[in-house]
Short mmCIF file of C-alpha atoms and ligand atoms in Angstrom, two decimals:
data_model
loop_
_atom_site.label_atom_id
_atom_site.label_comp_id
_atom_site.label_asym_id
_atom_site.label_seq_id
_atom_site.Cartn_x
_atom_site.Cartn_y
_atom_site.Cartn_z
CA MET A 1 115.61 122.88 129.87
CA GLY A 2 116.73 120.37 127.26
CA ARG A 3 116.67 117.26 125.71
CA ARG A 4 117.23 113.50 127.37
CA GLU A 5 118.52 110.62 126.98
CA PRO A 6 115.92 107.50 126.97
CA LEU A 7 115.67 105.69 129.99
CA HIS A 8 115.26 101.64 128.74
CA GLY A 9 116.80 102.28 125.21
CA GLN A 10 115.12 103.59 121.99
CA TRP A 11 113.76 102.35 118.75
CA SER A 12 116.29 101.43 116.60
CA SER A 13 115.16 103.67 113.65
CA ARG A 14 112.34 105.80 113.02
CA ILE A 15 110.37 102.86 111.02
CA ALA A 16 110.47 101.23 114.39
CA PHE A 17 108.22 103.32 115.84
CA ILE A 18 105.84 103.52 113.00
CA PHE A 19 105.60 100.15 112.77
CA ALA A 20 105.07 99.62 116.62
CA ALA A 21 102.60 102.62 116.66
CA THR A 22 100.54 101.49 113.27
CA GLY A 23 100.17 98.08 115.02
CA ALA A 24 98.69 99.59 118.17
CA ALA A 25 96.48 102.20 115.81
CA VAL A 26 95.66 99.26 112.83
CA GLY A 27 92.96 97.09 115.06
CA LEU A 28 89.17 96.29 115.69
CA GLY A 29 89.00 99.68 115.91
CA ASN A 30 89.12 99.92 111.94
CA ILE A 31 87.52 96.89 110.73
CA TRP A 32 85.27 96.19 113.34
CA LYS A 33 83.78 99.28 114.89
CA PHE A 34 84.36 102.12 111.58
CA PRO A 35 82.09 100.46 109.56
CA TYR A 36 78.96 99.63 112.00
CA ILE A 37 79.20 103.25 113.75
CA THR A 38 79.44 104.55 110.02
CA GLY A 39 76.28 102.83 109.30
CA LEU A 40 74.75 103.65 112.39
CA ASN A 41 75.23 107.52 111.47
CA GLY A 42 73.93 107.29 107.92
CA GLY A 43 77.35 107.38 105.86
CA GLY A 44 79.17 109.85 103.91
CA ALA A 45 78.45 112.84 106.47
CA PHE A 46 79.67 110.65 109.45
CA VAL A 47 83.01 109.70 106.88
CA ALA A 48 83.50 113.56 106.16
CA VAL A 49 83.39 114.71 109.57
CA TYR A 50 85.21 111.89 110.77
CA LEU A 51 88.13 112.49 108.17
CA LEU A 52 88.32 116.33 108.89
CA PHE A 53 88.58 115.33 112.88
CA VAL A 54 91.66 112.95 111.82
CA LEU A 55 93.21 115.63 110.39
CA ALA A 56 92.38 118.86 112.20
CA ILE A 57 92.13 117.69 115.72
CA ALA A 58 93.42 114.54 116.57
CA LEU A 59 96.82 114.23 114.01
CA PRO A 60 98.19 117.50 116.15
CA VAL A 61 97.03 115.86 119.39
CA MET A 62 98.71 112.67 118.54
CA MET A 63 101.68 114.93 117.78
CA ALA A 64 101.66 116.50 121.04
CA GLU A 65 101.06 113.25 122.73
CA VAL A 66 104.80 112.32 120.74
CA MET A 67 106.46 114.99 121.60
CA LEU A 68 105.58 115.10 125.46
CA GLY A 69 106.80 110.78 125.47
CA ARG A 70 109.30 111.83 124.03
CA ARG A 71 110.35 114.87 125.95
CA GLY A 72 109.43 113.37 129.13
CA ARG A 73 111.36 109.67 128.31
CA ARG A 74 109.21 107.53 130.70
CA ASN A 75 106.23 106.04 130.94
CA PRO A 76 103.05 108.33 130.64
CA ILE A 77 102.29 109.05 134.11
CA ASN A 78 105.82 109.76 135.22
CA ALA A 79 106.78 111.91 132.01
CA MET A 80 103.66 114.02 132.58
CA ARG A 81 104.55 114.62 136.25
CA LEU A 82 108.12 115.11 135.15
CA LEU A 83 107.00 118.03 132.49
CA SER A 84 104.22 119.34 134.49
CA GLU A 85 106.72 120.15 137.58
CA GLU A 86 109.30 121.47 134.71
CA GLU A 87 107.25 123.64 133.08
CA THR A 88 104.76 124.56 135.76
CA GLY A 89 106.37 123.51 139.17
CA LYS A 90 103.91 121.77 140.57
CA THR A 91 102.95 117.88 139.33
CA ARG A 92 99.24 118.06 138.65
CA TRP A 93 99.17 117.36 134.77
CA GLN A 94 100.08 114.08 136.00
CA ILE A 95 96.51 113.13 136.05
CA VAL A 96 96.90 113.11 132.29
CA GLY A 97 98.60 109.67 132.60
CA TRP A 98 96.10 108.66 135.46
CA LEU A 99 93.30 109.15 133.15
CA GLY A 100 95.23 107.33 129.99
CA VAL A 101 95.61 104.23 132.76
CA LEU A 102 91.88 104.01 133.49
CA THR A 103 90.59 104.54 129.92
CA GLY A 104 92.84 101.72 128.64
CA MET A 105 91.97 99.36 131.04
CA LEU A 106 88.09 100.12 130.55
CA ILE A 107 88.62 100.12 126.72
CA LEU A 108 90.13 96.73 127.00
CA SER A 109 87.63 95.10 129.07
CA TYR A 110 85.16 95.24 126.19
CA TYR A 111 87.70 95.16 123.51
CA SER A 112 88.69 92.03 124.58
CA VAL A 113 85.14 90.37 124.06
CA ILE A 114 85.06 91.62 120.38
CA GLY A 115 88.50 89.98 120.01
CA GLY A 116 87.51 86.99 121.18
CA TRP A 117 84.33 87.38 118.85
CA THR A 118 87.19 87.36 116.22
CA ILE A 119 88.80 84.28 117.22
CA ASP A 120 85.47 82.23 117.31
CA TYR A 121 84.80 83.66 113.85
CA ALA A 122 88.59 82.41 112.42
CA LEU A 123 88.01 79.06 113.68
CA ARG A 124 84.25 78.88 112.71
CA THR A 125 85.03 80.05 108.91
CA VAL A 126 88.08 76.83 109.24
CA SER A 127 85.51 74.48 110.08
CA GLY A 128 83.48 75.38 107.26
CA THR A 129 80.83 76.84 108.92
CA PHE A 130 80.13 79.75 106.88
CA ALA A 131 80.38 77.83 103.40
CA GLN A 132 77.53 78.11 101.04
CA THR A 133 75.40 80.04 103.82
CA ASN A 134 72.97 82.92 103.34
CA ALA A 135 71.89 85.83 105.18
CA ALA A 136 69.47 84.03 107.71
CA GLY A 137 71.89 81.78 108.55
CA VAL A 138 74.85 84.02 109.28
CA ARG A 139 72.03 85.77 111.56
CA GLU A 140 71.40 82.32 112.87
CA GLN A 141 75.13 82.08 114.01
CA PHE A 142 75.92 85.95 115.29
CA ALA A 143 72.70 85.37 117.36
CA ALA A 144 73.83 82.16 118.81
CA LEU A 145 77.09 83.41 120.10
CA ALA A 146 75.62 86.87 121.20
CA ALA A 147 73.44 84.62 123.44
CA SER A 148 76.02 82.26 124.46
CA PRO A 149 77.51 84.10 127.56
CA TRP A 150 79.89 80.68 128.16
CA ARG A 151 81.51 80.63 124.66
CA MET A 152 81.65 84.74 124.89
CA LEU A 153 83.62 83.90 128.39
CA LEU A 154 85.77 81.12 126.69
CA TRP A 155 87.31 83.44 123.73
CA HIS A 156 87.55 86.30 125.76
CA THR A 157 89.12 84.18 128.33
CA VAL A 158 91.73 83.13 125.46
CA PHE A 159 92.14 86.91 124.30
CA MET A 160 93.39 88.05 127.68
CA LEU A 161 95.50 85.32 128.12
CA LEU A 162 96.86 85.84 124.79
CA THR A 163 97.59 89.43 125.78
CA VAL A 164 98.74 88.93 128.98
CA LEU A 165 101.37 86.29 128.45
CA VAL A 166 102.92 88.35 125.80
CA VAL A 167 103.18 91.69 127.95
CA ALA A 168 103.80 89.62 131.13
CA ARG A 169 107.03 88.21 129.22
CA GLY A 170 107.96 91.72 128.09
CA VAL A 171 108.09 90.18 124.35
CA GLU A 172 105.98 92.54 122.60
CA GLN A 173 109.15 93.41 120.29
CA GLY A 174 108.71 90.13 118.56
CA LEU A 175 105.03 90.33 118.32
CA GLU A 176 105.67 94.00 116.33
CA LYS A 177 107.95 92.55 114.78
CA ALA A 178 105.39 89.54 113.26
CA LEU A 179 103.46 92.63 112.17
CA LYS A 180 106.07 93.81 109.87
CA TYR A 181 105.18 91.39 107.67
CA LEU A 182 101.48 90.82 108.98
CA MET A 183 100.13 94.09 108.36
CA PRO A 184 100.57 94.59 104.46
CA LEU A 185 99.30 90.75 104.27
CA LEU A 186 95.80 92.25 105.97
CA PHE A 187 96.13 94.90 103.49
CA VAL A 188 96.29 92.80 100.88
CA LEU A 189 93.66 90.79 101.82
CA LEU A 190 91.67 93.86 102.24
CA LEU A 191 92.58 95.00 98.49
CA VAL A 192 91.43 91.35 97.88
CA MET A 193 88.20 91.77 99.70
CA VAL A 194 87.47 95.28 97.67
CA GLY A 195 88.01 93.34 94.69
CA TYR A 196 85.03 90.75 95.69
CA ALA A 197 82.91 93.91 96.82
CA MET A 198 83.62 94.97 92.85
CA THR A 199 81.58 91.81 91.86
CA THR A 200 78.66 92.04 94.00
CA GLY A 201 77.05 94.67 91.57
CA HIS A 202 76.33 97.14 94.44
CA PHE A 203 79.97 98.63 94.36
CA MET A 204 78.49 102.03 93.40
CA GLN A 205 76.01 102.02 95.95
CA GLY A 206 78.45 101.36 98.73
CA LEU A 207 80.51 103.72 97.27
CA ARG A 208 78.08 106.49 97.33
CA TYR A 209 76.77 105.29 100.90
CA MET A 210 80.79 106.16 102.34
CA PHE A 211 81.41 109.42 100.37
CA ASP A 212 77.81 111.16 99.47
CA PHE A 213 77.81 114.01 101.64
CA ASN A 214 74.28 114.30 102.90
CA ILE A 215 74.56 116.26 105.79
CA SER A 216 70.55 115.66 107.09
CA GLU A 217 71.81 112.18 108.20
CA LEU A 218 74.74 113.38 110.38
CA SER A 219 72.91 113.84 113.96
CA ALA A 220 74.79 115.91 117.01
CA ASP A 221 75.45 112.37 118.12
CA GLY A 222 77.33 111.51 115.25
CA ILE A 223 79.74 114.16 115.48
CA LEU A 224 80.48 113.20 119.03
CA MET A 225 81.08 109.29 117.99
CA ALA A 226 83.14 110.80 114.69
CA MET A 227 85.43 112.55 117.41
CA GLY A 228 85.86 109.90 119.59
CA GLN A 229 86.60 107.42 116.82
CA ALA A 230 89.30 109.53 115.34
CA PHE A 231 90.91 109.12 118.85
CA PHE A 232 89.89 105.56 119.23
CA SER A 233 91.29 104.69 116.08
CA LEU A 234 94.86 106.43 116.33
CA SER A 235 95.25 105.06 119.54
CA ILE A 236 95.74 108.59 121.32
CA GLY A 237 94.28 110.18 124.41
CA MET A 238 95.29 107.56 126.68
CA GLY A 239 98.68 107.15 126.96
CA ALA A 240 100.26 104.26 124.55
CA ILE A 241 101.55 106.83 121.70
CA MET A 242 102.92 108.68 124.55
CA ALA A 243 104.63 105.71 125.63
CA TYR A 244 105.81 104.63 122.29
CA GLY A 245 106.99 108.03 121.61
CA ALA A 246 109.39 107.75 125.00
CA TYR A 247 111.45 105.50 122.62
CA LEU A 248 111.46 107.48 119.62
CA PRO A 249 115.39 108.85 118.51
CA GLU A 250 115.84 112.45 119.05
CA ASP A 251 116.36 112.92 115.15
CA ALA A 252 113.33 111.06 113.78
CA SER A 253 111.00 113.92 112.62
CA ILE A 254 107.74 114.16 114.83
CA GLY A 255 105.55 115.42 112.23
CA GLY A 256 106.63 112.93 109.49
CA THR A 257 106.11 109.59 111.75
CA THR A 258 102.64 110.95 112.85
CA LEU A 259 101.60 111.57 109.45
CA SER A 260 102.32 108.06 108.63
CA VAL A 261 100.61 106.13 110.64
CA ALA A 262 97.67 108.63 110.62
CA LEU A 263 97.70 107.89 106.87
CA MET A 264 97.93 103.86 107.06
CA ASP A 265 95.31 103.60 110.15
CA THR A 266 92.69 106.36 107.98
CA THR A 267 93.31 104.17 104.77
CA VAL A 268 92.61 100.72 106.35
CA ALA A 269 89.49 102.04 108.04
CA LEU A 270 88.51 103.16 104.66
CA LEU A 271 89.07 100.24 102.67
CA THR A 272 87.39 98.35 105.39
CA GLY A 273 84.23 100.29 104.68
CA ILE A 274 84.69 100.26 100.76
CA MET A 275 84.79 96.71 100.82
CA LEU A 276 82.23 96.09 103.42
CA PHE A 277 79.03 97.91 102.23
CA PRO A 278 78.88 96.40 98.81
CA ILE A 279 78.23 93.37 100.59
CA VAL A 280 75.99 94.81 102.94
CA PHE A 281 73.70 96.10 100.46
CA ALA A 282 74.18 92.94 97.86
CA ASN A 283 72.55 90.46 100.88
CA GLY A 284 69.59 92.90 101.93
CA LEU A 285 71.69 93.68 105.35
CA ASP A 286 70.77 96.99 107.47
CA PRO A 287 73.99 99.09 107.76
CA ALA A 288 72.85 100.33 110.99
CA HIS A 289 72.70 96.80 112.37
CA GLY A 290 75.30 97.98 115.05
CA PRO A 291 78.70 95.61 116.60
CA GLY A 292 77.39 92.73 115.07
CA LEU A 293 77.97 94.53 111.57
CA LEU A 294 81.28 92.53 110.89
CA PHE A 295 80.53 89.46 111.77
CA LEU A 296 77.00 89.33 110.05
CA THR A 297 78.79 90.27 106.72
CA LEU A 298 81.90 88.98 106.21
CA PRO A 299 81.13 85.37 106.23
CA LEU A 300 78.43 85.54 103.74
CA ALA A 301 81.52 86.81 101.59
CA PHE A 302 83.58 84.53 102.46
CA GLY A 303 81.00 81.57 102.05
CA GLN A 304 80.35 82.92 98.52
CA MET A 305 83.78 83.64 96.68
CA THR A 306 86.46 81.12 95.85
CA ALA A 307 88.51 79.64 98.54
CA GLY A 308 86.69 81.73 100.34
CA THR A 309 87.39 79.15 103.34
CA ILE A 310 90.87 80.01 103.30
CA PHE A 311 90.46 83.84 102.54
CA GLY A 312 88.21 83.97 105.62
CA ALA A 313 90.41 82.30 108.04
CA LEU A 314 93.13 83.90 107.20
CA PHE A 315 91.25 87.67 107.37
CA PHE A 316 89.76 86.70 110.81
CA LEU A 317 93.26 85.43 112.10
CA LEU A 318 94.70 88.55 110.58
CA LEU A 319 92.44 90.51 112.40
CA VAL A 320 93.39 88.88 115.89
CA PHE A 321 96.65 89.72 115.38
CA ALA A 322 96.18 93.41 115.07
CA ALA A 323 93.69 93.30 118.37
CA TRP A 324 96.26 91.50 119.62
CA THR A 325 98.82 94.26 118.91
CA SER A 326 96.41 97.02 120.02
CA SER A 327 95.37 95.31 123.40
CA ILE A 328 98.94 95.39 124.14
CA GLY A 329 99.12 99.06 123.96
CA LEU A 330 96.08 99.23 126.29
CA ILE A 331 97.28 97.43 128.67
CA GLU A 332 100.92 98.67 128.58
CA PRO A 333 100.55 101.93 130.84
CA ALA A 334 98.80 100.20 133.84
CA VAL A 335 101.02 97.24 133.64
CA ALA A 336 104.30 99.79 133.98
CA ARG A 337 102.66 102.00 136.26
CA LEU A 338 102.11 99.38 138.48
CA VAL A 339 106.02 97.94 138.02
CA GLU A 340 107.25 101.21 138.73
CA HIS A 341 105.60 102.02 142.09
CA ARG A 342 104.99 98.89 143.48
CA GLN A 343 108.15 97.36 142.91
CA LEU A 344 106.02 94.67 141.58
CA ARG A 345 107.79 91.79 139.11
CA ARG A 346 106.56 92.49 135.78
CA SER A 347 104.97 89.08 135.37
CA HIS A 348 103.02 89.50 138.46
CA ALA A 349 101.65 93.64 137.80
CA THR A 350 100.18 92.14 134.29
CA TRP A 351 98.40 88.98 136.04
CA ILE A 352 96.91 91.52 138.39
CA ILE A 353 96.02 94.01 136.19
CA GLY A 354 95.07 91.34 133.58
CA GLY A 355 92.99 89.90 136.10
CA ILE A 356 90.59 93.09 136.91
CA ILE A 357 89.83 93.76 133.51
CA TRP A 358 89.32 90.27 132.74
CA LEU A 359 86.63 90.32 135.57
CA LEU A 360 85.54 93.97 133.81
CA GLY A 361 84.72 91.80 130.78
CA LEU A 362 82.06 89.96 132.16
CA ILE A 363 79.84 93.16 132.03
CA SER A 364 80.10 93.52 128.34
CA ILE A 365 79.44 89.54 128.02
CA PHE A 366 76.04 89.60 129.77
CA SER A 367 75.36 92.81 128.64
CA PHE A 368 74.40 90.94 125.25
CA ASN A 369 72.60 87.97 127.07
CA VAL A 370 71.26 87.82 130.48
CA LEU A 371 72.02 91.56 131.14
CA ARG A 372 70.35 92.45 127.91
CA ASP A 373 67.49 94.21 129.43
CA VAL A 374 69.78 96.75 131.64
CA ARG A 375 69.93 99.83 129.87
CA PRO A 376 70.91 102.75 131.53
CA PHE A 377 70.70 105.82 129.02
CA GLY A 378 68.65 104.02 126.75
CA ARG A 379 71.94 101.65 125.91
CA SER A 380 73.18 98.26 126.67
CA LEU A 381 76.04 98.23 128.93
CA PHE A 382 78.51 97.33 126.54
CA ALA A 383 77.38 100.60 124.64
CA ASN A 384 77.73 102.67 127.54
CA LEU A 385 81.01 101.44 128.31
CA ASP A 386 82.11 102.45 124.56
CA PHE A 387 80.52 105.71 125.04
CA PHE A 388 81.81 106.45 127.96
CA THR A 389 85.20 105.28 127.30
CA SER A 390 85.23 106.94 123.35
CA ASN A 391 83.21 109.94 123.76
CA ILE A 392 84.30 111.08 126.91
CA LEU A 393 87.27 110.07 128.45
CA LEU A 394 89.58 109.65 125.28
CA PRO A 395 88.19 113.76 124.33
CA PHE A 396 88.64 114.58 127.90
CA SER A 397 92.02 113.44 127.87
CA GLY A 398 92.73 114.87 124.54
CA PHE A 399 91.69 118.17 125.35
CA MET A 400 94.11 118.26 128.63
CA ILE A 401 97.03 116.95 126.45
CA ALA A 402 96.45 120.09 123.83
CA VAL A 403 96.06 122.46 126.58
CA PHE A 404 99.15 121.19 128.31
CA ALA A 405 101.32 121.22 124.92
CA GLY A 406 99.84 124.40 123.43
CA TRP A 407 99.26 126.85 126.84
CA VAL A 408 101.08 125.36 129.71
CA MET A 409 104.21 124.37 128.10
CA CYS A 410 106.28 127.11 126.91
CA ARG A 411 106.64 127.98 123.21
CA GLY A 412 110.19 127.02 123.16
CA SER A 413 110.41 123.74 124.70
CA SER A 414 107.51 122.39 121.76
CA THR A 415 109.58 124.39 118.82
CA GLU A 416 112.91 122.35 119.96
CA GLU A 417 111.09 119.11 119.90
CA LEU A 418 108.76 119.25 117.17
CA GLU A 419 111.59 120.53 114.89
CA LEU A 420 109.01 122.42 112.34
CA GLY A 421 110.93 125.04 112.12
CA ALA A 422 109.82 128.55 112.84
CA GLY A 423 107.27 128.92 109.27
CA ASN A 424 103.76 127.79 108.72
CA ARG A 425 103.99 124.27 109.76
CA TYR A 426 104.75 125.33 113.36
CA SER A 427 101.94 127.94 113.89
CA ALA A 428 99.54 125.85 111.94
CA TRP A 429 100.46 123.08 114.64
CA ARG A 430 100.29 125.95 117.65
CA LEU A 431 96.89 127.25 115.98
CA LEU A 432 95.08 123.90 115.87
CA ILE A 433 96.36 122.39 119.34
CA ARG A 434 95.47 125.88 121.20
CA PHE A 435 92.38 127.04 119.66
CA VAL A 436 90.96 124.93 117.47
CA ALA A 437 91.32 121.29 119.41
CA PRO A 438 90.53 122.15 122.92
CA VAL A 439 87.34 123.90 122.02
CA ALA A 440 86.42 121.12 119.40
CA MET A 441 86.95 118.65 122.51
CA LEU A 442 85.30 121.13 125.08
CA LEU A 443 82.07 121.27 123.24
CA VAL A 444 82.37 117.53 122.39
CA SER A 445 82.75 116.27 126.15
CA LEU A 446 79.94 118.88 127.13
CA HIS A 447 77.78 117.63 124.60
CA ALA A 448 78.47 114.38 125.59
CA LEU A 449 77.44 114.72 129.17
CA GLY A 450 74.25 116.09 127.76
CA LEU A 451 75.51 119.85 128.97
CA LEU A 452 75.77 121.78 125.73
CA GLU A 453 72.02 121.89 125.31
CA LYS A 454 71.52 122.75 128.67
CA PHE A 455 73.79 125.91 127.80
CA LEU A 456 72.02 126.74 124.65
CA LYS A 457 68.73 126.92 126.13
N1 LIG B 1 93.22 102.20 117.85
C1 LIG B 1 93.07 100.62 118.49
C2 LIG B 1 91.95 100.30 117.19
O1 LIG B 1 91.97 101.04 116.42
C3 LIG B 1 92.39 100.84 119.62
C4 LIG B 1 93.50 101.32 121.00
C5 LIG B 1 93.05 102.66 121.52
C6 LIG B 1 95.04 100.77 121.03
C7 LIG B 1 94.07 102.79 122.39
C8 LIG B 1 95.43 101.46 121.86
C9 LIG B 1 94.97 102.61 122.46
O2 LIG B 1 91.81 99.28 117.16
#
């Protein structure tokens, strides 16, 4: 079976694809989530395992996902149905597309709540709330936000509206073009903040925390979280990258483009850690504080540095933008599916899906206040949602993608699409996608479900 022409046009170049995919990849996952789960898992060993997973598992799966998207040239569900039929005569692999729709909606429901925190903090920084503040003051500010369902609801609503308005009008491209300028700016600002971190007197301590490999700090749960984070951060395992791959020009190299996206994404995460931990230690904060870490740390830095109000406001604003472009990747698979199958207008479909996600978001909001004591499996509802999506659903769809690309799809199809040549690079990819990635992801999913320990007993 040969290659297909794209149904709805394609990216003007591979650079356009790289920008769109980086827009989806760089978001709250890099700047909010990466440092706080690194902190929860004791630093260096977690970072090392994370980097290993990005390289050996997430990257090959990402290549597979782009490859399936480009070969299918349709939205993830239809692409997977078509390829499944082509390769097996049956349509059952479309389940991968369905899982993506579900996972994207669940993730966005809490992602939007944190996006809301970011808007709140951008405005607070502008109004000078954090000028000259100290650790106790910042803690109070954050506690007040977490305790107020109304304030969180307001900003969650605003964030969802931003997402829905862009997607309903189908003007994502506009936002992605803006990102061409905003992303480098975010990068520069991160470097400025790293510069500030160097002046705290705790820079080396921060670096050591991030890069000293101390295996005793790492638990089995930590390994699980590192895998989940690699998928979450690169936006793989839920169809977003597959959808973007559908528009990738024929002559663009899949290996090269995905490698650039992964490199940028990982650099942003690492820089965030390098700037954040020195500030954490300089102010006597606990790196293992949890989801509030970013919001407890940055305001301190902005409160102390010169022109901190401007830098701070700009930083949080850019973070809102980064989160916004990621949220589009999260909602798009569900919207595309509804449009194509119920013949709904794009705007109607977006409002319906957006409404459902907004409602689901209430669970996360309340888990920080009124439902604080509801803790199934010893975790808050918010943490459960994150655990279930990042550590179970994403690796599980990743597993299915790897099995499909490595075992179900015939060798000829993947060689033709990947164009890695017949040499070592293709063999390396094939080895990773057939053996290393599926086995690792299966182990991780089993452990997440608490089954691995049972088997080992
Ligand atoms: N990768 C995004 C982030 O790190 C989150 C995301 C996941 C976006 C999946 C789209 C799809 O913030």
